[in-house]
Amino acid sequence: MGRSIALFEEISFSGDRMNTRWMKNGFIYVLVIAALILVFFTFFSGNLGTSKDKPISEVVELARTEKLAKIEVRGNDLIVETRDNQIYKSRKEEGSSMVEILEKASVKTGVGGVQIAVKGSGGFNNIFGILVSFLPLIFFGAILLFMMRQAQGSSNQTLNFGRSRARMFVGNRPTVTFSDVAGVQEAKQELQEVVEFLKFPERFTSLGARTPKGLLLVGPPGTGKTLLARAVAGEAAVPFFSISGSEFVEMFVGVGASRVRDLFDQAKRNAPCIIFVDEIDAVGRHRGAGLGGGHDEREQTLNQILVEMDGFDTNTNIIVIAATNRPDILDPALLRPGRFDRRVVLDQPDIQGRKEILAVHSKGKPVDSTADLDVVAKQTPGFSGADLANLVNEAAILAARRSRTTIGPMEFAEAIDRIIAGPERKSRIISQREKELTAHHEAGHGLVARMLPHADPVHKISIVARGMMGGYTRYLPTEDRHLWTKNQFQDMLAAALGGRIAEELIFDEMTTGASNDLEQATQIARTMVTRYGMSERLGPRTFGRREELIFLGKEIVEQRDYSDRVAELIDDEVHRLIDEAYTKAKDILTAHRAKLVQMAKHLITHETVEGQVLEELFNSPAPALEVVAGVGTPSD
């Protein structure tokens, strides 16, 4: 009830303020309109009638020749009427009498002569004359009032310039709760403790526990940092202030610090509460790294945040939650105990986490009973929560486009391909020769990966162009990996080179289709040598120190901490690893050339093969080959 009354009073106050503002602006507008009307009558009233102006000398001459019938005198203005009923306007000198002027010209006035009628200039004419006299004063006064009103509005904006732009939410009617967040159980537990501390502080203070000052959510983009913060706002029955780090920083020095002070003042008045700062790296970067020295706006804003977080009273229940995907560039003073006491890491979800996330985003959607979310979760390694939400949405869009009433496994599979490689380029026209090259290339990838024990199982092979790719081979890991072995890297190298070797083996040609494969293989081999110490010749050590330049975004600069001789050894080892993988893949494809040609022919006919059909194709016996012009084809 009290909140309703307060809301009614706020609406009434806003209505009174709007009425007052309208009255002030309306008065100014009335003055401006009146001034414009006066200007119109002043400058154009003379042109509204049908009379013409004549000089006084011509009027006297018309009177002398007895062509005038009547002269009407209104002050110094004359309205002259001739005997043929024509009307003219004229004007006499100030203080002179029209009768005397005509008598001096020997013109008879009165009966038998020119009739002289004198009329006063009072009434409306006097009022109009007074208004015309004050017209410049009225006009400039209206302009002055308008300018003062505008200046007053600007001053109000200036006074509010340093106010915080944080949005306050109250979790009485939550839209997002912890049940809507899946795949991050540890992070949910940490945040659940924060919510319980705000709801039941005595449970913790009775044991001597103090309020955590801050909690930092760290993780790659799309892992659910902002969603978790929204869930906290839904779970906690306390005010929740949400703001982005970029909203503190302005071009004027001191504005960001003022907004920080205002935000924490509002939080103290509404304690217990939660402050959520999204993308805190926009304002929390290392101090002293900027070009503006130690007095630029961003550093002053960061200093004020540090002061406010460390200046809380011990009995003030205010918790700051911040989110970033760049914890490496944050200032150390921001991360020390007493400010951000806890760091919660949100990593990419595992298979079980992906299944739970898919279940959350599929809730309320007509998913077909044949669509297995376990299979979808296995096919999406490395997908973040945002990627999985987009996957379900893409599948729903595809089902609607195909006029289906449910979302089936075909829609999920197509959505995965669209997210990984892009939509199908059905309008792309390719020659039969290029289609055969692509089919043998992709079959080479799949066959080499199938024959190697440490390579991931092949899930799908397609020669349908998607995005920038003419074809693709997709693998399906049997489990989530956090550690990679040398044997796995070596088999990955061989599988990456399988397409290039298949082209050489069947067509005795080298094409540009393997450019990305060669780049990937070179990167894997160099990483094995320089970062993971998997070279027996160079030993277990790393080479080079990678640093990211702050002002160049994602540009990586590698500082060499080794000699030129070691650089030559690194190149030799990279070359050796690629050569070994090349030899391994070539031996496999040479020994199974018939199977390679059989798979390529199947791809040319069907364009895509996956799942059980692909497994049957691998296990089926390959026919004998007939070699014609260097190209092997299965014999009938």
PDB file of C-alpha atoms in Angstrom, residues 216-461:
ATOM      1  CA  LEU A 216      34.549 -11.484  -9.894  1.00  0.00           C
ATOM      2  CA  LEU A 217      32.989 -13.623 -12.626  1.00  0.00           C
ATOM      3  CA  VAL A 218      35.649 -14.691 -15.123  1.00  0.00           C
ATOM      4  CA  GLY A 219      35.109 -16.660 -18.304  1.00  0.00           C
ATOM      5  CA  PRO A 220      35.063 -16.576 -22.107  1.00  0.00           C
ATOM      6  CA  PRO A 221      32.271 -14.695 -23.885  1.00  0.00           C
ATOM      7  CA  GLY A 222      28.943 -16.492 -23.852  1.00  0.00           C
ATOM      8  CA  THR A 223      29.519 -18.660 -20.772  1.00  0.00           C
ATOM      9  CA  GLY A 224      26.698 -17.023 -18.792  1.00  0.00           C
ATOM     10  CA  LYS A 225      28.282 -14.316 -16.620  1.00  0.00           C
ATOM     11  CA  THR A 226      25.539 -11.739 -17.179  1.00  0.00           C
ATOM     12  CA  LEU A 227      22.856 -14.433 -17.008  1.00  0.00           C
ATOM     13  CA  LEU A 228      24.143 -15.504 -13.597  1.00  0.00           C
ATOM     14  CA  ALA A 229      24.016 -11.903 -12.389  1.00  0.00           C
ATOM     15  CA  ARG A 230      20.413 -11.644 -13.577  1.00  0.00           C
ATOM     16  CA  ALA A 231      19.673 -14.886 -11.725  1.00  0.00           C
ATOM     17  CA  VAL A 232      21.107 -13.355  -8.541  1.00  0.00           C
ATOM     18  CA  ALA A 233      18.790 -10.382  -9.038  1.00  0.00           C
ATOM     19  CA  GLY A 234      15.896 -12.824  -9.344  1.00  0.00           C
ATOM     20  CA  GLU A 235      16.856 -14.910  -6.320  1.00  0.00           C
ATOM     21  CA  ALA A 236      17.782 -12.161  -3.879  1.00  0.00           C
ATOM     22  CA  ALA A 237      14.916 -10.131  -2.423  1.00  0.00           C
ATOM     23  CA  VAL A 238      17.190  -7.093  -2.223  1.00  0.00           C
ATOM     24  CA  PRO A 239      17.770  -4.137  -4.566  1.00  0.00           C
ATOM     25  CA  PHE A 240      20.065  -4.961  -7.470  1.00  0.00           C
ATOM     26  CA  PHE A 241      22.004  -2.185  -9.242  1.00  0.00           C
ATOM     27  CA  SER A 242      23.207  -3.042 -12.755  1.00  0.00           C
ATOM     28  CA  ILE A 243      25.665  -0.914 -14.732  1.00  0.00           C
ATOM     29  CA  SER A 244      28.326  -1.393 -17.407  1.00  0.00           C
ATOM     30  CA  GLY A 245      31.935  -0.385 -16.876  1.00  0.00           C
ATOM     31  CA  SER A 246      31.843   1.849 -19.945  1.00  0.00           C
ATOM     32  CA  GLU A 247      29.003   3.933 -18.440  1.00  0.00           C
ATOM     33  CA  PHE A 248      31.387   5.384 -15.862  1.00  0.00           C
ATOM     34  CA  VAL A 249      33.838   6.846 -18.346  1.00  0.00           C
ATOM     35  CA  GLU A 250      33.148  10.176 -20.063  1.00  0.00           C
ATOM     36  CA  MET A 251      35.270  12.676 -21.927  1.00  0.00           C
ATOM     37  CA  PHE A 252      35.231  15.070 -18.964  1.00  0.00           C
ATOM     38  CA  VAL A 253      37.670  14.342 -16.157  1.00  0.00           C
ATOM     39  CA  GLY A 254      35.989  13.655 -12.833  1.00  0.00           C
ATOM     40  CA  VAL A 255      32.573  12.628 -14.169  1.00  0.00           C
ATOM     41  CA  GLY A 256      33.297   8.888 -13.829  1.00  0.00           C
ATOM     42  CA  ALA A 257      34.462   9.291 -10.228  1.00  0.00           C
ATOM     43  CA  SER A 258      31.350  11.324  -9.459  1.00  0.00           C
ATOM     44  CA  ARG A 259      29.140   8.589 -10.881  1.00  0.00           C
ATOM     45  CA  VAL A 260      30.932   5.978  -8.797  1.00  0.00           C
ATOM     46  CA  ARG A 261      30.344   8.022  -5.635  1.00  0.00           C
ATOM     47  CA  ASP A 262      26.682   8.491  -6.507  1.00  0.00           C
ATOM     48  CA  LEU A 263      26.236   4.767  -7.222  1.00  0.00           C
ATOM     49  CA  PHE A 264      27.687   3.706  -3.884  1.00  0.00           C
ATOM     50  CA  ASP A 265      25.676   6.384  -2.072  1.00  0.00           C
ATOM     51  CA  GLN A 266      22.500   4.950  -3.566  1.00  0.00           C
ATOM     52  CA  ALA A 267      23.635   1.435  -2.619  1.00  0.00           C
ATOM     53  CA  LYS A 268      24.288   2.464   1.006  1.00  0.00           C
ATOM     54  CA  ARG A 269      20.808   3.998   1.227  1.00  0.00           C
ATOM     55  CA  ASN A 270      19.282   0.741  -0.069  1.00  0.00           C
ATOM     56  CA  ALA A 271      21.525  -1.724   1.814  1.00  0.00           C
ATOM     57  CA  PRO A 272      21.539  -4.677   1.859  1.00  0.00           C
ATOM     58  CA  CYS A 273      21.898  -4.759  -1.907  1.00  0.00           C
ATOM     59  CA  ILE A 274      24.019  -5.989  -4.821  1.00  0.00           C
ATOM     60  CA  ILE A 275      25.939  -3.925  -7.381  1.00  0.00           C
ATOM     61  CA  PHE A 276      26.681  -5.637 -10.691  1.00  0.00           C
ATOM     62  CA  VAL A 277      29.337  -4.096 -12.958  1.00  0.00           C
ATOM     63  CA  ASP A 278      29.425  -5.748 -16.364  1.00  0.00           C
ATOM     64  CA  GLU A 279      32.635  -5.625 -18.434  1.00  0.00           C
ATOM     65  CA  ILE A 280      34.646  -4.096 -15.606  1.00  0.00           C
ATOM     66  CA  ASP A 281      37.813  -4.290 -17.722  1.00  0.00           C
ATOM     67  CA  ALA A 282      36.568  -1.145 -19.518  1.00  0.00           C
ATOM     68  CA  VAL A 283      37.477   0.853 -16.417  1.00  0.00           C
ATOM     69  CA  GLY A 284      39.645  -1.535 -14.375  1.00  0.00           C
ATOM     70  CA  ARG A 285      42.737  -1.881 -16.598  1.00  0.00           C
ATOM     71  CA  HIS A 286      46.253  -1.560 -15.250  1.00  0.00           C
ATOM     72  CA  ARG A 287      46.976   1.965 -14.054  1.00  0.00           C
ATOM     73  CA  GLY A 288      49.958   3.665 -15.631  1.00  0.00           C
ATOM     74  CA  ALA A 289      49.500   1.868 -18.950  1.00  0.00           C
ATOM     75  CA  GLY A 290      47.607   4.741 -20.596  1.00  0.00           C
ATOM     76  CA  LEU A 291      49.028   7.539 -22.682  1.00  0.00           C
ATOM     77  CA  GLY A 292      47.470  10.182 -20.446  1.00  0.00           C
ATOM     78  CA  GLY A 293      49.661   9.621 -17.397  1.00  0.00           C
ATOM     79  CA  GLY A 294      48.118   9.127 -13.988  1.00  0.00           C
ATOM     80  CA  HIS A 295      45.412  11.804 -14.228  1.00  0.00           C
ATOM     81  CA  ASP A 296      43.247  10.577 -17.070  1.00  0.00           C
ATOM     82  CA  GLU A 297      39.547   9.988 -16.584  1.00  0.00           C
ATOM     83  CA  ARG A 298      39.678   6.169 -16.551  1.00  0.00           C
ATOM     84  CA  GLU A 299      42.311   5.993 -13.819  1.00  0.00           C
ATOM     85  CA  GLN A 300      40.474   8.490 -11.627  1.00  0.00           C
ATOM     86  CA  THR A 301      37.326   6.403 -11.993  1.00  0.00           C
ATOM     87  CA  LEU A 302      39.235   3.251 -11.030  1.00  0.00           C
ATOM     88  CA  ASN A 303      40.761   5.000  -8.028  1.00  0.00           C
ATOM     89  CA  GLN A 304      37.294   5.985  -6.820  1.00  0.00           C
ATOM     90  CA  ILE A 305      36.051   2.387  -7.196  1.00  0.00           C
ATOM     91  CA  LEU A 306      39.008   1.157  -5.135  1.00  0.00           C
ATOM     92  CA  VAL A 307      38.309   3.718  -2.413  1.00  0.00           C
ATOM     93  CA  GLU A 308      34.590   2.962  -2.267  1.00  0.00           C
ATOM     94  CA  MET A 309      35.084  -0.807  -2.098  1.00  0.00           C
ATOM     95  CA  ASP A 310      37.665  -0.540   0.646  1.00  0.00           C
ATOM     96  CA  GLY A 311      35.683   2.064   2.595  1.00  0.00           C
ATOM     97  CA  PHE A 312      32.597   0.038   3.433  1.00  0.00           C
ATOM     98  CA  ASP A 313      31.481  -0.165   7.006  1.00  0.00           C
ATOM     99  CA  THR A 314      31.713  -3.636   8.504  1.00  0.00           C
ATOM    100  CA  ASN A 315      27.945  -3.693   9.073  1.00  0.00           C
ATOM    101  CA  THR A 316      27.026  -2.580   5.542  1.00  0.00           C
ATOM    102  CA  ASN A 317      25.688  -5.499   3.503  1.00  0.00           C
ATOM    103  CA  ILE A 318      26.704  -4.432   0.007  1.00  0.00           C
ATOM    104  CA  ILE A 319      28.285  -6.901  -2.409  1.00  0.00           C
ATOM    105  CA  VAL A 320      29.850  -5.943  -5.726  1.00  0.00           C
ATOM    106  CA  ILE A 321      29.676  -8.532  -8.515  1.00  0.00           C
ATOM    107  CA  ALA A 322      31.767  -7.827 -11.609  1.00  0.00           C
ATOM    108  CA  ALA A 323      32.134  -9.724 -14.875  1.00  0.00           C
ATOM    109  CA  THR A 324      35.020  -9.797 -17.337  1.00  0.00           C
ATOM    110  CA  ASN A 325      36.605 -12.068 -19.926  1.00  0.00           C
ATOM    111  CA  ARG A 326      39.978 -10.331 -19.576  1.00  0.00           C
ATOM    112  CA  PRO A 327      41.183 -10.831 -15.983  1.00  0.00           C
ATOM    113  CA  ASP A 328      44.826 -10.598 -17.102  1.00  0.00           C
ATOM    114  CA  ILE A 329      44.572  -6.849 -17.768  1.00  0.00           C
ATOM    115  CA  LEU A 330      42.846  -5.867 -14.507  1.00  0.00           C
ATOM    116  CA  ASP A 331      44.723  -3.750 -11.997  1.00  0.00           C
ATOM    117  CA  PRO A 332      46.239  -5.810  -9.141  1.00  0.00           C
ATOM    118  CA  ALA A 333      44.752  -3.470  -6.536  1.00  0.00           C
ATOM    119  CA  LEU A 334      41.295  -4.401  -7.807  1.00  0.00           C
ATOM    120  CA  LEU A 335      41.927  -8.115  -7.286  1.00  0.00           C
ATOM    121  CA  ARG A 336      43.463  -8.095  -3.838  1.00  0.00           C
ATOM    122  CA  PRO A 337      41.598  -9.523  -0.814  1.00  0.00           C
ATOM    123  CA  GLY A 338      39.300  -6.955   0.699  1.00  0.00           C
ATOM    124  CA  ARG A 339      37.998  -5.828  -2.661  1.00  0.00           C
ATOM    125  CA  PHE A 340      37.225  -8.755  -4.951  1.00  0.00           C
ATOM    126  CA  ASP A 341      37.588 -11.530  -2.411  1.00  0.00           C
ATOM    127  CA  ARG A 342      36.411 -14.326  -4.674  1.00  0.00           C
ATOM    128  CA  ARG A 343      37.012 -15.231  -8.279  1.00  0.00           C
ATOM    129  CA  VAL A 344      34.474 -17.540  -9.923  1.00  0.00           C
ATOM    130  CA  VAL A 345      35.621 -19.085 -13.200  1.00  0.00           C
ATOM    131  CA  LEU A 346      32.997 -20.006 -15.776  1.00  0.00           C
ATOM    132  CA  ASP A 347      34.505 -22.349 -18.353  1.00  0.00           C
ATOM    133  CA  GLN A 348      33.016 -23.886 -21.480  1.00  0.00           C
ATOM    134  CA  PRO A 349      30.449 -26.527 -20.410  1.00  0.00           C
ATOM    135  CA  ASP A 350      31.217 -30.238 -20.640  1.00  0.00           C
ATOM    136  CA  ILE A 351      28.942 -32.824 -22.255  1.00  0.00           C
ATOM    137  CA  GLN A 352      26.630 -33.037 -19.235  1.00  0.00           C
ATOM    138  CA  GLY A 353      26.564 -29.265 -18.914  1.00  0.00           C
ATOM    139  CA  ARG A 354      25.757 -28.847 -22.602  1.00  0.00           C
ATOM    140  CA  LYS A 355      22.900 -31.327 -22.269  1.00  0.00           C
ATOM    141  CA  GLU A 356      21.455 -29.384 -19.301  1.00  0.00           C
ATOM    142  CA  ILE A 357      21.798 -26.082 -21.169  1.00  0.00           C
ATOM    143  CA  LEU A 358      20.054 -27.546 -24.213  1.00  0.00           C
ATOM    144  CA  ALA A 359      17.258 -28.796 -21.955  1.00  0.00           C
ATOM    145  CA  VAL A 360      16.821 -25.320 -20.445  1.00  0.00           C
ATOM    146  CA  HIS A 361      16.629 -23.582 -23.818  1.00  0.00           C
ATOM    147  CA  SER A 362      14.409 -26.324 -25.297  1.00  0.00           C
ATOM    148  CA  LYS A 363      11.866 -25.901 -22.507  1.00  0.00           C
ATOM    149  CA  GLY A 364       8.568 -24.756 -23.946  1.00  0.00           C
ATOM    150  CA  LYS A 365       9.564 -25.597 -27.534  1.00  0.00           C
ATOM    151  CA  PRO A 366       7.980 -28.494 -29.472  1.00  0.00           C
ATOM    152  CA  VAL A 367      11.032 -30.772 -29.673  1.00  0.00           C
ATOM    153  CA  ASP A 368      10.373 -34.029 -31.490  1.00  0.00           C
ATOM    154  CA  SER A 369      10.720 -37.248 -29.463  1.00  0.00           C
ATOM    155  CA  THR A 370      13.285 -38.533 -32.004  1.00  0.00           C
ATOM    156  CA  ALA A 371      15.657 -35.625 -31.248  1.00  0.00           C
ATOM    157  CA  ASP A 372      18.220 -36.858 -28.741  1.00  0.00           C
ATOM    158  CA  LEU A 373      19.832 -34.000 -26.787  1.00  0.00           C
ATOM    159  CA  ASP A 374      22.656 -36.351 -25.739  1.00  0.00           C
ATOM    160  CA  VAL A 375      23.717 -36.695 -29.378  1.00  0.00           C
ATOM    161  CA  VAL A 376      23.446 -32.938 -29.906  1.00  0.00           C
ATOM    162  CA  ALA A 377      25.580 -32.337 -26.806  1.00  0.00           C
ATOM    163  CA  LYS A 378      28.257 -34.725 -28.104  1.00  0.00           C
ATOM    164  CA  GLN A 379      28.293 -32.968 -31.480  1.00  0.00           C
ATOM    165  CA  THR A 380      28.915 -29.530 -29.963  1.00  0.00           C
ATOM    166  CA  PRO A 381      32.288 -29.633 -28.165  1.00  0.00           C
ATOM    167  CA  GLY A 382      33.592 -26.160 -27.408  1.00  0.00           C
ATOM    168  CA  PHE A 383      30.133 -24.546 -27.648  1.00  0.00           C
ATOM    169  CA  SER A 384      29.366 -21.962 -24.988  1.00  0.00           C
ATOM    170  CA  GLY A 385      25.980 -21.432 -23.376  1.00  0.00           C
ATOM    171  CA  ALA A 386      25.219 -18.594 -25.800  1.00  0.00           C
ATOM    172  CA  ASP A 387      26.163 -20.836 -28.734  1.00  0.00           C
ATOM    173  CA  LEU A 388      23.795 -23.554 -27.516  1.00  0.00           C
ATOM    174  CA  ALA A 389      20.964 -21.055 -27.070  1.00  0.00           C
ATOM    175  CA  ASN A 390      21.583 -19.873 -30.611  1.00  0.00           C
ATOM    176  CA  LEU A 391      21.661 -23.502 -31.778  1.00  0.00           C
ATOM    177  CA  VAL A 392      18.173 -24.214 -30.398  1.00  0.00           C
ATOM    178  CA  ASN A 393      16.864 -20.980 -31.890  1.00  0.00           C
ATOM    179  CA  GLU A 394      18.355 -21.776 -35.314  1.00  0.00           C
ATOM    180  CA  ALA A 395      16.795 -25.253 -35.193  1.00  0.00           C
ATOM    181  CA  ALA A 396      13.387 -23.725 -34.406  1.00  0.00           C
ATOM    182  CA  ILE A 397      13.757 -21.275 -37.300  1.00  0.00           C
ATOM    183  CA  LEU A 398      14.662 -24.106 -39.684  1.00  0.00           C
ATOM    184  CA  ALA A 399      11.643 -26.149 -38.533  1.00  0.00           C
ATOM    185  CA  ALA A 400       9.341 -23.171 -39.128  1.00  0.00           C
ATOM    186  CA  ARG A 401      10.894 -22.588 -42.557  1.00  0.00           C
ATOM    187  CA  ARG A 402      10.234 -26.222 -43.478  1.00  0.00           C
ATOM    188  CA  SER A 403       6.598 -25.941 -42.244  1.00  0.00           C
ATOM    189  CA  ARG A 404       7.155 -28.538 -39.515  1.00  0.00           C
ATOM    190  CA  THR A 405       5.256 -28.579 -36.245  1.00  0.00           C
ATOM    191  CA  THR A 406       8.163 -29.991 -34.186  1.00  0.00           C
ATOM    192  CA  ILE A 407      11.930 -29.576 -34.065  1.00  0.00           C
ATOM    193  CA  GLY A 408      13.547 -32.809 -35.194  1.00  0.00           C
ATOM    194  CA  PRO A 409      17.101 -34.193 -35.332  1.00  0.00           C
ATOM    195  CA  MET A 410      17.572 -32.985 -38.920  1.00  0.00           C
ATOM    196  CA  GLU A 411      16.989 -29.392 -37.810  1.00  0.00           C
ATOM    197  CA  PHE A 412      19.462 -29.723 -34.951  1.00  0.00           C
ATOM    198  CA  ALA A 413      22.103 -31.239 -37.267  1.00  0.00           C
ATOM    199  CA  GLU A 414      21.594 -28.498 -39.861  1.00  0.00           C
ATOM    200  CA  ALA A 415      21.752 -25.806 -37.158  1.00  0.00           C
ATOM    201  CA  ILE A 416      25.100 -27.186 -35.924  1.00  0.00           C
ATOM    202  CA  ASP A 417      26.512 -27.040 -39.456  1.00  0.00           C
ATOM    203  CA  ARG A 418      25.216 -23.498 -39.949  1.00  0.00           C
ATOM    204  CA  ILE A 419      26.863 -22.296 -36.728  1.00  0.00           C
ATOM    205  CA  ILE A 420      30.192 -24.033 -37.406  1.00  0.00           C
ATOM    206  CA  ALA A 421      30.562 -23.456 -41.146  1.00  0.00           C
ATOM    207  CA  GLY A 422      27.735 -21.157 -42.233  1.00  0.00           C
ATOM    208  CA  PRO A 423      24.649 -21.698 -44.411  1.00  0.00           C
ATOM    209  CA  GLU A 424      24.730 -23.862 -47.514  1.00  0.00           C
ATOM    210  CA  ARG A 425      25.763 -22.103 -50.707  1.00  0.00           C
ATOM    211  CA  LYS A 426      23.336 -23.917 -52.991  1.00  0.00           C
ATOM    212  CA  SER A 427      23.624 -21.304 -55.713  1.00  0.00           C
ATOM    213  CA  ARG A 428      27.354 -21.944 -56.141  1.00  0.00           C
ATOM    214  CA  ILE A 429      28.005 -23.634 -59.479  1.00  0.00           C
ATOM    215  CA  ILE A 430      31.063 -25.904 -59.621  1.00  0.00           C
ATOM    216  CA  SER A 431      32.412 -28.034 -62.426  1.00  0.00           C
ATOM    217  CA  GLN A 432      32.459 -31.824 -62.363  1.00  0.00           C
ATOM    218  CA  ARG A 433      36.257 -31.759 -62.119  1.00  0.00           C
ATOM    219  CA  GLU A 434      36.181 -29.505 -59.043  1.00  0.00           C
ATOM    220  CA  LYS A 435      33.473 -31.659 -57.476  1.00  0.00           C
ATOM    221  CA  GLU A 436      35.654 -34.756 -57.897  1.00  0.00           C
ATOM    222  CA  LEU A 437      38.652 -32.962 -56.381  1.00  0.00           C
ATOM    223  CA  THR A 438      36.610 -31.858 -53.381  1.00  0.00           C
ATOM    224  CA  ALA A 439      35.127 -35.336 -52.891  1.00  0.00           C
ATOM    225  CA  HIS A 440      38.531 -37.043 -52.887  1.00  0.00           C
ATOM    226  CA  HIS A 441      39.964 -34.299 -50.642  1.00  0.00           C
ATOM    227  CA  GLU A 442      37.300 -34.727 -47.956  1.00  0.00           C
ATOM    228  CA  ALA A 443      37.367 -38.518 -48.288  1.00  0.00           C
ATOM    229  CA  GLY A 444      41.115 -38.375 -47.645  1.00  0.00           C
ATOM    230  CA  HIS A 445      40.561 -36.505 -44.361  1.00  0.00           C
ATOM    231  CA  GLY A 446      37.900 -38.941 -43.221  1.00  0.00           C
ATOM    232  CA  LEU A 447      39.737 -42.125 -44.210  1.00  0.00           C
ATOM    233  CA  VAL A 448      43.029 -41.145 -42.518  1.00  0.00           C
ATOM    234  CA  ALA A 449      41.214 -40.151 -39.315  1.00  0.00           C
ATOM    235  CA  ARG A 450      39.295 -43.445 -39.391  1.00  0.00           C
ATOM    236  CA  MET A 451      42.452 -45.535 -39.608  1.00  0.00           C
ATOM    237  CA  LEU A 452      44.403 -43.762 -36.855  1.00  0.00           C
ATOM    238  CA  PRO A 453      43.845 -44.986 -33.279  1.00  0.00           C
ATOM    239  CA  HIS A 454      44.242 -41.625 -31.507  1.00  0.00           C
ATOM    240  CA  ALA A 455      42.221 -39.466 -33.908  1.00  0.00           C
ATOM    241  CA  ASP A 456      38.638 -38.410 -33.147  1.00  0.00           C
ATOM    242  CA  PRO A 457      35.913 -40.498 -34.839  1.00  0.00           C
ATOM    243  CA  VAL A 458      34.580 -39.075 -38.086  1.00  0.00           C
ATOM    244  CA  HIS A 459      30.934 -38.007 -37.769  1.00  0.00           C
ATOM    245  CA  LYS A 460      30.115 -36.298 -41.062  1.00  0.00           C
ATOM    246  CA  ILE A 461      31.689 -35.695 -44.481  1.00  0.00           C
TER     247      ILE A 461
END
